[in-house]
CSV table of C-alpha atoms in Angstrom, one decimal:
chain,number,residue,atom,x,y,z
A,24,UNK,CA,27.7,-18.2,-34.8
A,25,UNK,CA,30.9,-20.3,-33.4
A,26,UNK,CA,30.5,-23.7,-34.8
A,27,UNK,CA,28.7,-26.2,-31.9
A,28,UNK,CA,27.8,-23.5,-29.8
A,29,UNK,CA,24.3,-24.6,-29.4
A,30,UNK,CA,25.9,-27.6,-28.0
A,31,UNK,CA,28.4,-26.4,-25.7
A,32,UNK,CA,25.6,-24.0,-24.4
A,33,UNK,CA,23.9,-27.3,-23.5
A,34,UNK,CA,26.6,-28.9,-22.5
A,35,UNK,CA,27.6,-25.6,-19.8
A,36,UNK,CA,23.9,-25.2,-18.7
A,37,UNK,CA,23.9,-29.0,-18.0
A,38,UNK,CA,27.2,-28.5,-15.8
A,39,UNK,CA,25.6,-25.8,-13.9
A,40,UNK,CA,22.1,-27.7,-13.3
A,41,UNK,CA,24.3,-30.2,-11.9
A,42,UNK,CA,26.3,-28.0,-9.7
A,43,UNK,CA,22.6,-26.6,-8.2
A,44,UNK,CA,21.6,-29.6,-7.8
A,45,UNK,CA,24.9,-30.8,-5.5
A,46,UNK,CA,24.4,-27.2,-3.6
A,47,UNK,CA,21.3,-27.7,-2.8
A,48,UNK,CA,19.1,-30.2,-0.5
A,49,UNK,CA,16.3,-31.8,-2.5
A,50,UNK,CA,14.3,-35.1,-2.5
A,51,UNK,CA,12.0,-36.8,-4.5
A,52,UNK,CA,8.5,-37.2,-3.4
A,53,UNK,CA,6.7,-39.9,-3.3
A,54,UNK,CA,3.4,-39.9,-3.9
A,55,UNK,CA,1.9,-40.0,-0.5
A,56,UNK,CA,4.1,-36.8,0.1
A,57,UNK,CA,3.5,-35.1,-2.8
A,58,UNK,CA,-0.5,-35.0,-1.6
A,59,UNK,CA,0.5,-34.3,1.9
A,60,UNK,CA,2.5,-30.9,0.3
A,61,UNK,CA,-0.3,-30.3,-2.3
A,62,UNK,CA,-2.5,-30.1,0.5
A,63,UNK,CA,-0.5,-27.9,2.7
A,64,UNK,CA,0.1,-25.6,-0.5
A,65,UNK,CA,-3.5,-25.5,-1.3
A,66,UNK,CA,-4.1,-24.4,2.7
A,67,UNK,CA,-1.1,-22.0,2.4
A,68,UNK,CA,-3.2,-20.2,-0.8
A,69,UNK,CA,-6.5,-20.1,1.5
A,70,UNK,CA,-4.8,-18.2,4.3
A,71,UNK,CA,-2.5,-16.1,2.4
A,72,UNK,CA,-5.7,-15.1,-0.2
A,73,UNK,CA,-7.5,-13.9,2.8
A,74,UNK,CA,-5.2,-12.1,4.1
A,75,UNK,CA,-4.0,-10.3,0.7
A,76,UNK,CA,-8.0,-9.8,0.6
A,77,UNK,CA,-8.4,-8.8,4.1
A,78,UNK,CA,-5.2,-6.7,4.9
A,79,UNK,CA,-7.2,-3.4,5.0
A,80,UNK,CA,-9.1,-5.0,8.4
A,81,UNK,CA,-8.4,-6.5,11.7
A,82,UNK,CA,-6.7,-9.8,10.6
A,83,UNK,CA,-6.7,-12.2,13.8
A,84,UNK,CA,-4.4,-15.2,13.8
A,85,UNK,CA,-7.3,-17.0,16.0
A,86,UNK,CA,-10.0,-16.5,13.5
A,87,UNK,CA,-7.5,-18.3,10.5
A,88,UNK,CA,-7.1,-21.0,12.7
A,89,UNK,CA,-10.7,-21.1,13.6
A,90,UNK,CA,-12.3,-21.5,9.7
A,91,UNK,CA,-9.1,-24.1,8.9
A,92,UNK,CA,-9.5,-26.3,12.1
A,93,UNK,CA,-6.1,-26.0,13.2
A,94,UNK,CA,-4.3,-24.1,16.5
A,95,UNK,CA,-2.9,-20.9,16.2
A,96,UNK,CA,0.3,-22.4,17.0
A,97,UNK,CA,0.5,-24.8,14.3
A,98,UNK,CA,-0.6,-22.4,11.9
A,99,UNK,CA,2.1,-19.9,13.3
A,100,UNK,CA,4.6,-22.7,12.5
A,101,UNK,CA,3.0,-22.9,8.9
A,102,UNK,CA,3.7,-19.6,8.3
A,103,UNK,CA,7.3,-19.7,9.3
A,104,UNK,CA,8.3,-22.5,7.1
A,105,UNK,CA,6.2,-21.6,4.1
A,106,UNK,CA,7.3,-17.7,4.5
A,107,UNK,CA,10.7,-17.6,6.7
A,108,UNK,CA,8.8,-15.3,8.9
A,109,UNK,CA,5.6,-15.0,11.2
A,110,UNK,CA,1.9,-14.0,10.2
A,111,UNK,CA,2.7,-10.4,11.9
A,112,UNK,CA,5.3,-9.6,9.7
A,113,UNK,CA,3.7,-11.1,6.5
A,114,UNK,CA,0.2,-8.9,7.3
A,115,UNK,CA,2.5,-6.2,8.1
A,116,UNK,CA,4.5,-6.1,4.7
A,117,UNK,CA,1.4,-6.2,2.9
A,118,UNK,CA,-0.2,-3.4,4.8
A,119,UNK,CA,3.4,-1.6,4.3
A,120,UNK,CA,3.1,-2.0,0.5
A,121,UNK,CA,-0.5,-0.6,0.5
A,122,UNK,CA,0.9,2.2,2.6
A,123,UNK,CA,3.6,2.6,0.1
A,124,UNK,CA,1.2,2.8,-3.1
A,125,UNK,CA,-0.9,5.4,-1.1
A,126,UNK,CA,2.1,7.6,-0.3
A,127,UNK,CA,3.7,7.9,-3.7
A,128,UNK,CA,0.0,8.2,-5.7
A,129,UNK,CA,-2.4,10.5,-3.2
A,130,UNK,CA,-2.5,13.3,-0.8
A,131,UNK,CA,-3.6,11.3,2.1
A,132,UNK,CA,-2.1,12.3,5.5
A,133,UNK,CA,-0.5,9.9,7.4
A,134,UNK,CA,-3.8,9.0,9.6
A,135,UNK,CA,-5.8,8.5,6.3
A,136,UNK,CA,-3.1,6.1,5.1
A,137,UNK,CA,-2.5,4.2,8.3
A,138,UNK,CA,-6.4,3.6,8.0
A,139,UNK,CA,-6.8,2.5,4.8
A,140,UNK,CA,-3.8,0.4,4.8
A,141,UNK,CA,-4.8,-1.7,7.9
A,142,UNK,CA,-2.5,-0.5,10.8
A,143,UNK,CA,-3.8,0.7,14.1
A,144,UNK,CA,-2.5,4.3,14.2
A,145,UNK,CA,-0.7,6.9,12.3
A,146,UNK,CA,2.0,6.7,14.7
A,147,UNK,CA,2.7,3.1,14.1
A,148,UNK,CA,2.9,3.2,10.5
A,149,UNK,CA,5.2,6.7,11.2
A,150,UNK,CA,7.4,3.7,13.2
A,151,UNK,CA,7.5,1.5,10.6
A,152,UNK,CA,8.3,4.2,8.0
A,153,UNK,CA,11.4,5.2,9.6
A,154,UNK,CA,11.9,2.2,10.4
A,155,UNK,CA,12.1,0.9,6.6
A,156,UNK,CA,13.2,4.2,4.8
A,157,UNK,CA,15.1,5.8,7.4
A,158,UNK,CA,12.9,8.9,6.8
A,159,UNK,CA,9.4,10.4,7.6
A,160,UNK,CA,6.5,10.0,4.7
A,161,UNK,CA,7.1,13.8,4.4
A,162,UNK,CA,10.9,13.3,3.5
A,163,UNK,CA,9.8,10.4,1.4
A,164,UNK,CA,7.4,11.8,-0.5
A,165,UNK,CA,9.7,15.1,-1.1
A,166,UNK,CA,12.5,12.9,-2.4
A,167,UNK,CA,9.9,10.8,-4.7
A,168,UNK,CA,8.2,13.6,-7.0
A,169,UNK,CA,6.1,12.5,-9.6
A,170,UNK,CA,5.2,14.2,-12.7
A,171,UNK,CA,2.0,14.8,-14.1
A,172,UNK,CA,2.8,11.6,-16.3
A,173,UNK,CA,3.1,9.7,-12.8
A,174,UNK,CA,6.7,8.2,-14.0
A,175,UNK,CA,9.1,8.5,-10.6
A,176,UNK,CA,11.8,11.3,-11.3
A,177,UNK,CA,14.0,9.3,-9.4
A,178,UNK,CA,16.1,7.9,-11.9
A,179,UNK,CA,17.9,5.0,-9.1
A,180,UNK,CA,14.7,2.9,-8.6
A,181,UNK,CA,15.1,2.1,-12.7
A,182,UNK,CA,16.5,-1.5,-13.3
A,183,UNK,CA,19.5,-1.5,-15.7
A,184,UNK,CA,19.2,-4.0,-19.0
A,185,UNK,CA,22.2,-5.4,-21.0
A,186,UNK,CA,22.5,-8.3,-23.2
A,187,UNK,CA,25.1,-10.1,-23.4
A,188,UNK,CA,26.4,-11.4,-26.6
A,189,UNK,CA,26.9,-15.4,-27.5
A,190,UNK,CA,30.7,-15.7,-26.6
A,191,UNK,CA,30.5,-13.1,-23.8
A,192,UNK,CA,27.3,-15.6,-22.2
A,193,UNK,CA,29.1,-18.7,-22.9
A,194,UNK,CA,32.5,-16.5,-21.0
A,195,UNK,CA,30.2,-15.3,-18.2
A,196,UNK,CA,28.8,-19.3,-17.5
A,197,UNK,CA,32.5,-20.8,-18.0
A,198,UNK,CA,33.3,-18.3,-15.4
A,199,UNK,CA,31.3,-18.9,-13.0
A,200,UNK,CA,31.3,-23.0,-13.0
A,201,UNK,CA,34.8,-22.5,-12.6
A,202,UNK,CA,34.4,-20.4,-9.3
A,203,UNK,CA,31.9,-23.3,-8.2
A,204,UNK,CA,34.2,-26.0,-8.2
């Protein structure tokens, strides 16, 4: 190995904490804060455990707000800034990844899926399908064959691996601090 790398690999990754750190808004919490955010974390967990556990059913908004003592409004607003988007779309990405599991590993018809993955009707998850995948679950399923070994033929959904070298690293960080600036 080059001679001080280990400490110019310190020295770039300190550079680039810094430069984070300048890019993004932060504060430090005091510790009447830090309770008040524990708190709202630990409430966050409730909610978003029942749903994950519940996603299958009829998941009301109201009845959340009900069993945590708060409005449905002020829950709605929760969800927004914890999530970047509403309760709706949360409940309905879960139910869309249940969907999803059931469509590449069963049978199922469309009706049997919407079912067991929570929406109302086949014809709304057939919406949301299209919607997503710009296809029906028939064309999706067609171009997602599985073999008996249930490994996805379809070789684009694999992630790519590389690893970099020492120098070539250190180049790549070098790099982009200097783009930073």
């Amino acid at each position: 190995a080059k001679p001080f790398f280990e400490i110019e690999s310190v020295s770039l990754l300190s550079g680039f904490l810094c430069k984070l750190m300048k890019s993004f808004k932060f504060c430090i919490l005091d510790e009447h804060n830090n309770r008040i955010r524990k708190k709202r974390n630990q409430r966050m967990e409730r909610i978003t455990s029942y749903i994950n556990d519940h996603c299958s059913e009829p998941v009301r908004l109201l009845e959340i707000a009900k069993t945590e003592g708060l409005t449905v409004t002020y829950i709605s607003h929760l969800f927004k800034d914890y999530y970047g988007i509403n309760f709706q779309n949360y409940l309905n990405n879960l139910r869309f990844e249940k969907a999803m599991t059931l469509i590449l590993n069963t049978n199922l018809s469309q009706m049997e899926i919407a079912m067991s993955s929570g929406f109302s009707d086949a014809k709304y998850l057939s919406g949301i399908i299209k919607k997503r995948l710009e296809c029906s679950l028939t064309e999706y399923r067609k171009k997602n064959i599985r073999d008996e070994n249930c490994e996805n033929i379809k070789e684009s959904h694999r992630l790519l691996e590389y690893k970099y070298g020492d120098e070539e690293g250190l180049g790549i960080v070098k790099e982009y601090l200097g783009n930073v600036r």
